[in-house]
Amino acid sequence: MELLDLPLLLLEEIMSHIPYDDSTTLSRLARTSRALYHLSVPRLYHTLQVVATGGKVGNLEALRSPGWKWWGRKVVVIDGEEEGDTAGSSEGEEDCVDDHGWAQVAGVVGGMEIGRLRDFKFNSRKCALAQAALSAALSKHSLRTLKLTMHPSHSAATATPAPAPAPAPAANLTFPPPPPSSPDPILTCLTPAQHLTLQKLSINHINPDNEQELISMYMTLKLLPLTSLSLKSRAFTDLDYVPLPELHPSTHLCSIKLYGFDIPPPEYCVETFFNPTYLRKLVLWECRGFDSLLSYLSKGVGGGGSHDQGLEELSLYTWEDVPDIDGVIMFIATCRKLKRVLLNLSSFTESSMKALIRALGSSRGSLESLTVQVREPETTRAMYYRPEWLAPLKGFTKMEGLGMNYEMKGLKLSNITPTLPLGLRALEIRLRGELLAKPKTKTKVISQTRGIGRARGMLRDVLINDGDYFEISWDLKVKHGEKVSVEELE
């Protein structure tokens, strides 16, 4: 049987495994036959990726095809420079005055068939005029997903200018005031019709010092009955917390990601923001007051009074002290459907670690991935767990990924094996740095990992890390055949 003799549903399934960005394969299939043309062309023109460097559009030739008008469903604007490279920001802004392709991009986006474009992602902080041009083109589309990276204000410029020569002494020196900050043009140009259709919103690089930007973001969020929200402050690593916004009263968030926010008393934000009736994914990184929120939710006071949470994914990260760590553990115990858990927290003790393992037992039948890296109170040094504490994890029937800090006096990875779930596929072992720094340790690790592979037939990937300073890392691949072999990946 030849390929074209297959039923249409099977051909569509085969096509679905070809990535949208594999334009070479898709264009060749489109030229093969009329049947494959109708299956491959919608995927070929599904995602328009605009690559800009310093504010200049670098792939203008990709915009010339008429296919975007009929099949374009997603637009991604990214900056070709590394995110940390901001030395050319000012130059990029000047270049944008000469347009450099943004009018053509806006023309293609504006020309897409009404009702087809669903997702838009703007991940470039180089050119504000590009955002202004695209905001007008987007206003005609019924977007479902919008991802933005805020443009830095002039007052928050990251480039360091060269020192100027010292001026001659003068009296009553005056300096011009900095230009006023302005809100994000794409965010403020959303139409009332888009307020009703937008479901997922992600905003990165929020500037806590840009008052106009914050006000525009807060006002927009009041108009959007979202189901998924991701907000990331650009200064969350400096603990410059951003106040939590007020949401539309009809908002039913299923997914929340917050980075660097100040969570108010839970009784004021549970019903609209953290309603456990709808919440399935919760990511809180460097958020002040998250422990009080989770303790409040564990008591069943929100979402109808049920103590059982429907949460499936939980990710918590902070280097600050966690005053109510017991409340966090209590909340995890009320979650019986967790699939993915990542905990990177301080203020843990031996008793709280044991309590956490017991709490995770509520999700024994559903948990698929677990990563725990906690630190001791006050010293914030990495805490290591004795293998016998983790023995209950062997009964987690669906777990495929596990990452833990293991305490051991000598290098005996065989002590870990009895605690590992039978279906484990990926394992991250973090050990004390001084243990891994000893001579010939890598050879011993590879040999002992082979023993773990023999005991756990599904295991494929093992990562050995220095849990203190992350200076030592060995990525090992376990291969199963007549004999189990282990080799290090480059």
Coordinates of C-alpha atoms in Angstrom, one line a residue:
M1 CA 0.0 0.0 0.0
E2 CA 1.3 3.4 -1.0
L3 CA 1.1 6.5 1.2
L4 CA -1.8 8.1 -0.7
D5 CA -3.8 4.9 -0.4
L6 CA -4.1 5.4 3.4
P7 CA -7.4 6.8 4.8
L8 CA -7.5 10.6 5.2
L9 CA -7.6 10.4 9.0
L10 CA -4.3 8.4 9.0
L11 CA -2.7 10.9 6.6
E12 CA -3.7 13.8 8.9
E13 CA -2.3 11.9 11.9
I14 CA 1.0 11.5 10.1
M15 CA 1.1 15.2 9.1
S16 CA 0.5 16.2 12.7
H17 CA 3.9 14.8 13.7
I18 CA 5.7 17.1 11.3
P19 CA 6.7 20.3 13.3
Y20 CA 5.3 23.6 12.0
D21 CA 8.8 25.0 11.6
D22 CA 10.0 22.2 9.4
S23 CA 9.3 24.2 6.2
T24 CA 11.5 22.1 4.0
T25 CA 9.6 18.9 4.6
L26 CA 6.2 20.5 4.4
S27 CA 7.0 22.4 1.2
R28 CA 8.3 19.3 -0.5
L29 CA 5.1 17.4 0.5
A30 CA 3.0 20.2 -0.9
R31 CA 4.6 19.8 -4.3
T32 CA 4.2 16.0 -4.3
S33 CA 0.5 15.8 -5.0
R34 CA -2.8 17.7 -4.7
A35 CA -3.9 15.6 -1.8
L36 CA -0.8 16.2 0.2
Y37 CA -0.9 19.9 -0.8
H38 CA -4.2 20.4 1.0
L39 CA -2.8 18.6 4.1
S40 CA 0.7 20.2 4.3
V41 CA 0.1 23.8 3.3
P42 CA -2.1 24.7 6.4
R43 CA 0.8 23.5 8.6
L44 CA 3.4 25.2 6.5
Y45 CA 1.8 28.6 7.0
H46 CA 0.4 27.9 10.5
T47 CA 3.0 29.9 12.4
L48 CA 4.6 33.1 11.1
Q49 CA 7.9 33.7 13.0
V50 CA 9.4 37.1 12.6
V51 CA 13.0 37.3 13.7
A52 CA 14.3 40.8 14.6
T53 CA 17.8 41.8 15.4
G54 CA 18.2 45.1 17.3
G55 CA 14.8 46.2 16.0
K56 CA 15.3 45.2 12.4
V57 CA 13.2 42.5 10.7
G58 CA 15.7 39.9 9.4
N59 CA 13.5 37.5 7.4
L60 CA 11.5 39.7 5.1
E61 CA 11.6 37.1 2.4
A62 CA 9.3 34.9 4.4
L63 CA 6.6 37.6 4.4
R64 CA 6.1 37.6 0.6
S65 CA 4.1 34.4 0.4
P66 CA 0.3 34.9 0.1
G67 CA -0.2 31.8 2.1
W68 CA -0.2 33.7 5.4
K69 CA -3.5 35.4 4.5
W70 CA -5.4 32.2 4.3
W71 CA -3.7 29.8 6.8
G72 CA -1.9 32.0 9.3
R73 CA -3.0 31.1 12.9
K74 CA -0.1 32.1 15.0
V75 CA 2.5 35.0 15.0
V76 CA 5.7 35.0 17.0
V77 CA 8.0 38.0 17.1
I78 CA 11.4 37.2 18.6
D79 CA 14.7 39.0 18.9
G80 CA 17.7 37.3 17.3
E81 CA 20.1 38.7 19.9
E82 CA 20.5 37.0 23.3
E83 CA 18.1 38.2 25.9
G84 CA 20.9 39.4 28.2
D85 CA 22.6 41.4 25.4
T86 CA 21.2 44.9 25.8
A87 CA 24.1 46.9 24.7
G88 CA 22.5 47.7 21.4
S89 CA 19.1 48.7 22.7
S90 CA 19.5 52.4 22.1
E91 CA 20.8 51.8 18.6
G92 CA 17.9 49.5 17.9
E93 CA 15.4 52.1 18.9
E94 CA 16.9 54.7 16.5
D95 CA 16.9 52.1 13.7
C96 CA 13.1 51.6 14.2
V97 CA 12.6 55.2 13.1
D98 CA 13.4 54.0 9.5
D99 CA 10.9 51.2 9.9
H100 CA 13.1 48.3 8.7
G101 CA 10.3 46.0 7.8
W102 CA 7.7 46.5 10.5
A103 CA 5.2 48.1 8.2
Q104 CA 5.4 45.0 6.0
V105 CA 5.0 42.7 9.0
A106 CA 2.0 44.7 10.1
G107 CA 0.6 44.5 6.6
V108 CA 0.8 40.7 6.6
V109 CA -0.7 40.4 10.1
G110 CA -3.5 42.8 9.2
G111 CA -4.2 40.9 6.0
M112 CA -4.7 37.5 7.6
E113 CA -8.2 36.3 7.2
I114 CA -10.5 37.5 10.0
G115 CA -11.2 34.8 12.5
R116 CA -8.1 32.7 11.8
L117 CA -5.3 34.3 13.9
R118 CA -5.5 32.9 17.4
D119 CA -2.1 33.3 19.1
F120 CA 0.3 36.2 19.2
K121 CA 3.7 36.3 21.0
F122 CA 5.9 39.4 21.1
N123 CA 9.2 38.5 22.7
S124 CA 11.4 41.5 21.8
R125 CA 12.3 44.5 24.0
K126 CA 14.2 46.3 21.3
C127 CA 11.6 48.3 19.3
A128 CA 8.6 50.1 20.7
L129 CA 7.5 51.3 17.3
A130 CA 7.2 47.6 16.2
Q131 CA 4.7 47.1 19.0
A132 CA 2.8 50.2 17.9
A133 CA 2.6 49.0 14.3
L134 CA 1.5 45.5 15.2
S135 CA -1.1 46.6 17.7
A136 CA -3.2 48.2 15.0
A137 CA -2.9 45.1 12.8
L138 CA -3.9 42.8 15.8
S139 CA -7.1 44.8 16.6
K140 CA -9.1 43.0 13.9
H141 CA -8.4 39.5 15.1
S142 CA -10.1 37.4 17.8
L143 CA -7.0 36.4 19.7
R144 CA -7.2 33.5 22.2
T145 CA -3.6 33.7 23.4
L146 CA -1.4 36.8 23.9
K147 CA 2.2 36.7 25.2
L148 CA 4.1 40.0 25.6
T149 CA 7.5 41.1 26.8
M150 CA 7.3 44.6 28.1
H151 CA 9.4 47.3 26.4
P152 CA 11.9 48.8 28.9
S153 CA 11.2 52.4 29.8
H154 CA 13.9 55.1 29.2
S155 CA 14.3 55.4 32.9
A156 CA 15.2 51.7 33.2
A157 CA 17.7 51.6 30.4
T158 CA 20.1 48.7 30.9
A159 CA 23.0 49.9 28.8
T160 CA 25.9 51.4 30.6
P161 CA 27.1 54.6 28.8
A162 CA 30.8 55.5 28.7
P163 CA 31.7 58.1 31.3
A164 CA 31.7 61.6 29.9
P165 CA 34.5 64.1 30.5
A166 CA 34.0 66.2 33.7
P167 CA 32.3 69.5 32.9
A168 CA 33.7 72.8 34.0
P169 CA 32.3 74.1 37.3
A170 CA 29.0 75.9 36.9
A171 CA 26.4 77.3 39.2
N172 CA 22.7 76.1 39.3
L173 CA 23.1 73.2 37.0
T174 CA 19.8 71.9 35.7
F175 CA 19.0 68.6 34.0
P176 CA 16.1 67.8 31.8
P177 CA 13.5 65.5 33.3
P178 CA 13.5 61.9 32.0
P179 CA 10.9 61.2 29.3
P180 CA 7.6 60.0 30.8
S181 CA 7.0 56.3 30.8
S182 CA 4.2 55.0 28.5
P183 CA 2.1 51.9 28.7
D184 CA 2.5 48.9 26.4
P185 CA 0.7 49.7 23.1
I186 CA -0.4 46.2 22.3
L187 CA -1.9 45.7 25.7
T188 CA -3.8 49.0 25.6
C189 CA -5.1 48.5 22.0
L190 CA -7.1 45.4 22.8
T191 CA -10.6 46.0 21.6
P192 CA -13.8 45.1 23.6
A193 CA -14.4 42.2 21.3
Q194 CA -10.9 40.8 22.1
H195 CA -11.7 41.2 25.8
L196 CA -14.3 38.5 25.4
T197 CA -12.3 36.1 23.3
L198 CA -8.8 36.3 25.0
Q199 CA -8.3 33.3 27.3
K200 CA -4.6 33.1 27.9
L201 CA -2.4 36.1 28.8
S202 CA 1.3 36.1 29.5
I203 CA 3.3 39.3 30.4
N204 CA 7.0 39.2 31.0
H205 CA 9.5 41.8 32.1
I206 CA 7.0 43.9 34.0
N207 CA 8.7 47.0 35.4
P208 CA 7.6 47.8 39.0
D209 CA 8.9 51.4 38.6
N210 CA 6.9 52.1 35.4
E211 CA 3.7 53.4 36.9
Q212 CA 1.9 53.9 33.6
E213 CA 2.7 50.4 32.5
L214 CA 1.4 48.9 35.8
I215 CA -1.8 51.0 35.6
S216 CA -2.5 49.9 32.0
M217 CA -1.9 46.3 32.9
Y218 CA -4.2 46.5 35.9
M219 CA -7.0 48.2 33.9
T220 CA -6.7 45.6 31.1
L221 CA -6.9 42.7 33.5
K222 CA -10.1 44.0 35.0
L223 CA -11.7 43.6 31.5
L224 CA -10.5 40.0 30.6
P225 CA -12.3 36.9 31.9
L226 CA -9.2 34.8 31.5
T227 CA -8.6 31.1 32.1
S228 CA -4.7 31.3 32.1
L229 CA -2.5 34.1 33.4
S230 CA 1.3 34.4 33.6
L231 CA 2.9 37.6 35.1
K232 CA 6.6 38.0 35.6
S233 CA 8.3 41.0 37.1
R234 CA 11.7 41.9 35.7
A235 CA 13.0 42.7 39.2
F236 CA 11.7 39.7 41.1
T237 CA 15.2 38.5 41.9
D238 CA 15.7 41.7 43.8
L239 CA 12.6 41.1 45.8
D240 CA 11.0 44.3 44.4
Y241 CA 7.5 42.8 44.8
V242 CA 4.6 43.9 42.5
P243 CA 1.1 44.3 44.0
L244 CA -1.3 41.6 42.8
P245 CA -3.8 43.0 40.3
E246 CA -7.6 42.8 40.5
L247 CA -9.3 40.5 38.0
H248 CA -12.5 40.5 36.0
P249 CA -15.3 39.1 38.3
S250 CA -16.1 36.4 35.8
T251 CA -12.5 35.1 35.7
H252 CA -12.0 31.4 36.3
L253 CA -8.3 30.8 36.2
C254 CA -7.2 27.3 35.6
S255 CA -3.5 28.1 35.3
I256 CA -1.6 30.8 37.3
K257 CA 2.1 31.7 37.0
L258 CA 3.3 34.6 39.2
Y259 CA 7.0 35.7 39.5
G260 CA 7.9 38.4 42.0
F261 CA 4.4 39.4 43.3
D262 CA 3.0 40.4 46.7
I263 CA 0.0 38.2 47.5
P264 CA -2.5 40.0 49.7
P265 CA -4.5 38.4 52.6
P266 CA -6.1 35.3 50.9
E267 CA -9.7 36.2 51.9
Y268 CA -9.4 39.0 49.4
C269 CA -8.1 37.1 46.4
V270 CA -9.2 33.5 46.7
E271 CA -12.6 33.7 44.9
T272 CA -11.4 35.4 41.7
F273 CA -7.7 34.7 41.6
F274 CA -7.0 31.4 43.4
N275 CA -10.3 29.6 43.3
P276 CA -9.6 25.9 43.9
T277 CA -12.8 24.9 42.1
Y278 CA -11.1 25.8 38.8
L279 CA -7.3 25.9 39.6
R280 CA -5.3 23.1 37.9
K281 CA -1.8 24.7 37.6
L282 CA -0.1 27.0 40.2
V283 CA 3.4 28.4 39.8
L284 CA 4.5 30.9 42.5
W285 CA 8.2 32.0 42.3
E286 CA 9.5 34.5 44.8
C287 CA 6.0 35.6 45.8
R288 CA 5.6 37.1 49.2
G289 CA 2.8 35.6 51.3
F290 CA 2.3 32.4 49.2
D291 CA 2.5 30.3 52.4
S292 CA -0.4 32.1 54.0
L293 CA -2.4 31.6 50.8
L294 CA -1.8 27.8 50.7
S295 CA -2.5 27.4 54.4
Y296 CA -5.8 29.2 53.9
L297 CA -6.7 27.0 50.9
S298 CA -5.8 23.8 52.8
K299 CA -8.6 24.5 55.3
G300 CA -11.2 24.4 52.6
V301 CA -12.5 27.9 53.0
G302 CA -12.5 28.7 49.3
G303 CA -14.3 27.3 46.4
G304 CA -17.3 25.7 48.2
G305 CA -15.6 24.5 51.4
S306 CA -14.1 21.3 50.0
H307 CA -10.8 20.2 51.5
D308 CA -9.8 18.2 48.3
Q309 CA -8.0 20.3 45.7
G310 CA -8.2 19.6 42.0
L311 CA -4.7 21.0 41.4
E312 CA -2.5 18.9 39.0
E313 CA 0.7 21.0 38.8
L314 CA 2.4 22.9 41.6
S315 CA 5.7 24.8 41.4
L316 CA 7.0 26.8 44.4
Y317 CA 10.4 28.6 44.5
T318 CA 11.9 31.1 47.0
W319 CA 15.1 31.8 48.8
E320 CA 13.3 33.8 51.5
D321 CA 12.2 32.3 54.8
V322 CA 8.8 30.5 54.6
P323 CA 7.1 31.3 58.0
D324 CA 4.3 28.8 57.5
I325 CA 6.0 25.8 56.0
D326 CA 3.6 23.5 57.8
G327 CA 0.7 25.2 56.0
V328 CA 2.4 24.6 52.7
I329 CA 2.8 20.9 53.5
M330 CA -0.8 20.7 54.7
F331 CA -2.0 22.1 51.4
I332 CA 0.0 19.5 49.5
A333 CA -1.7 16.8 51.6
T334 CA -5.1 18.1 50.4
C335 CA -4.1 17.7 46.7
R336 CA -5.0 14.2 45.6
K337 CA -4.6 14.7 41.8
L338 CA -1.1 16.2 41.6
K339 CA 0.9 15.1 38.4
R340 CA 3.9 17.5 38.5
V341 CA 5.5 19.0 41.6
L342 CA 8.6 21.2 41.9
L343 CA 9.6 22.5 45.3
N344 CA 12.6 24.8 45.8
L345 CA 12.1 26.3 49.3
S346 CA 13.9 27.4 52.4
S347 CA 13.0 26.8 56.1
F348 CA 12.9 23.0 55.9
T349 CA 13.9 20.7 58.8
E350 CA 14.1 16.9 59.1
S351 CA 10.6 16.7 60.5
S352 CA 9.1 18.9 57.8
M353 CA 10.8 16.8 55.0
K354 CA 9.3 13.6 56.4
A355 CA 5.9 15.3 56.7
L356 CA 6.2 16.4 53.0
I357 CA 6.8 12.8 51.9
R358 CA 3.7 11.7 53.8
A359 CA 1.7 14.6 52.3
L360 CA 2.7 13.6 48.8
G361 CA 1.3 10.2 49.5
S362 CA -2.2 11.7 48.8
S363 CA -1.2 11.8 45.1
R364 CA 0.4 8.4 45.0
G365 CA -1.8 7.2 42.2
S366 CA -1.3 10.3 40.0
L367 CA 2.1 11.9 40.5
E368 CA 4.3 11.7 37.4
S369 CA 7.2 14.1 38.1
L370 CA 8.7 15.2 41.5
T371 CA 11.6 17.5 42.1
V372 CA 12.4 18.6 45.7
Q373 CA 15.4 20.8 46.6
V374 CA 14.9 22.4 49.9
R375 CA 17.2 24.3 52.3
E376 CA 17.7 24.5 56.0
P377 CA 16.4 27.5 58.0
E378 CA 18.7 30.5 58.6
T379 CA 21.7 29.0 56.9
T380 CA 19.8 28.3 53.6
R381 CA 22.3 25.5 53.0
A382 CA 21.0 22.6 50.9
M383 CA 19.3 19.9 52.9
Y384 CA 20.0 16.3 52.1
Y385 CA 17.6 13.4 52.7
R386 CA 18.4 10.0 54.0
P387 CA 17.2 7.3 51.5
E388 CA 15.0 5.6 54.1
W389 CA 12.9 8.8 54.4
L390 CA 12.0 8.4 50.7
A391 CA 11.0 4.7 50.8
P392 CA 7.3 5.5 50.3
L393 CA 8.1 6.8 46.8
K394 CA 8.5 3.3 45.5
G395 CA 4.7 2.9 45.6
F396 CA 4.1 5.9 43.3
T397 CA 3.0 3.8 40.3
K398 CA 2.9 6.6 37.6
M399 CA 6.1 8.5 38.5
E400 CA 8.5 8.8 35.6
G401 CA 10.7 11.7 36.7
L402 CA 12.4 12.2 40.1
G403 CA 15.0 14.7 41.5
M404 CA 16.3 14.6 45.1
N405 CA 19.2 15.5 47.3
Y406 CA 20.5 12.3 48.8
E407 CA 22.5 12.0 52.0
M408 CA 25.1 9.3 52.2
K409 CA 28.5 9.0 54.0
G410 CA 30.1 7.1 51.1
L411 CA 29.3 6.8 47.5
K412 CA 26.7 4.0 47.6
L413 CA 24.0 4.7 45.0
S414 CA 22.7 1.2 45.6
N415 CA 21.1 2.6 48.8
I416 CA 18.8 4.7 46.6
T417 CA 17.6 1.9 44.4
P418 CA 15.0 0.4 46.9
T419 CA 13.3 3.8 47.1
L420 CA 12.8 4.3 43.3
P421 CA 9.5 3.8 41.6
L422 CA 9.4 0.9 39.2
G423 CA 8.4 2.9 36.2
L424 CA 11.0 5.6 36.6
R425 CA 12.5 7.0 33.3
A426 CA 14.5 10.1 34.4
L427 CA 16.4 10.4 37.7
E428 CA 18.3 13.4 39.1
I429 CA 20.7 12.6 42.0
R430 CA 22.1 15.6 43.9
L431 CA 25.0 14.8 46.3
R432 CA 27.3 16.8 48.5
G433 CA 30.0 18.5 46.5
E434 CA 32.9 17.1 48.6
L435 CA 31.7 13.6 47.9
L436 CA 31.7 14.1 44.1
A437 CA 35.0 15.9 44.2
K438 CA 37.0 12.8 45.3
P439 CA 39.3 11.1 42.8
K440 CA 37.8 8.5 40.4
T441 CA 34.3 9.4 41.5
K442 CA 32.9 9.6 38.0
T443 CA 34.1 6.0 37.2
K444 CA 32.4 4.7 40.4
V445 CA 29.2 6.7 39.6
I446 CA 28.9 5.2 36.1
S447 CA 29.5 1.7 37.5
Q448 CA 26.9 2.1 40.2
T449 CA 24.4 3.7 37.9
R450 CA 24.6 0.6 35.8
G451 CA 23.3 -1.3 38.8
I452 CA 20.4 1.1 39.2
G453 CA 19.6 0.5 35.5
R454 CA 19.5 -3.2 36.0
A455 CA 17.0 -2.9 38.9
R456 CA 14.8 -0.3 37.1
G457 CA 14.3 -1.5 33.5
M458 CA 12.5 1.7 32.3
L459 CA 15.3 4.1 33.5
R460 CA 16.9 6.0 30.6
D461 CA 18.4 9.3 31.8
V462 CA 20.4 9.9 35.0
L463 CA 21.8 13.3 36.0
I464 CA 24.3 13.5 38.8
N465 CA 24.7 17.0 40.3
D466 CA 26.6 18.8 43.0
G467 CA 23.8 19.9 45.2
D468 CA 25.8 22.6 47.0
Y469 CA 27.4 24.7 44.3
F470 CA 26.3 23.0 41.0
E471 CA 29.9 22.9 39.8
I472 CA 29.9 19.2 39.0
S473 CA 27.3 17.7 36.7
W474 CA 27.4 14.4 34.8
D475 CA 24.6 13.6 32.3
L476 CA 24.4 9.8 31.9
K477 CA 22.4 7.7 29.4
V478 CA 21.3 4.3 30.4
K479 CA 20.9 1.8 27.6
H480 CA 19.1 -1.6 28.0
G481 CA 20.0 -4.6 25.9
E482 CA 21.5 -7.9 26.6
K483 CA 23.6 -6.0 29.1
V484 CA 22.9 -2.6 30.7
S485 CA 25.4 0.0 29.7
V486 CA 25.9 3.6 30.9
E487 CA 27.6 6.3 28.9
E488 CA 28.2 10.0 29.6
L489 CA 26.6 12.5 27.2
E490 CA 28.7 15.5 25.9

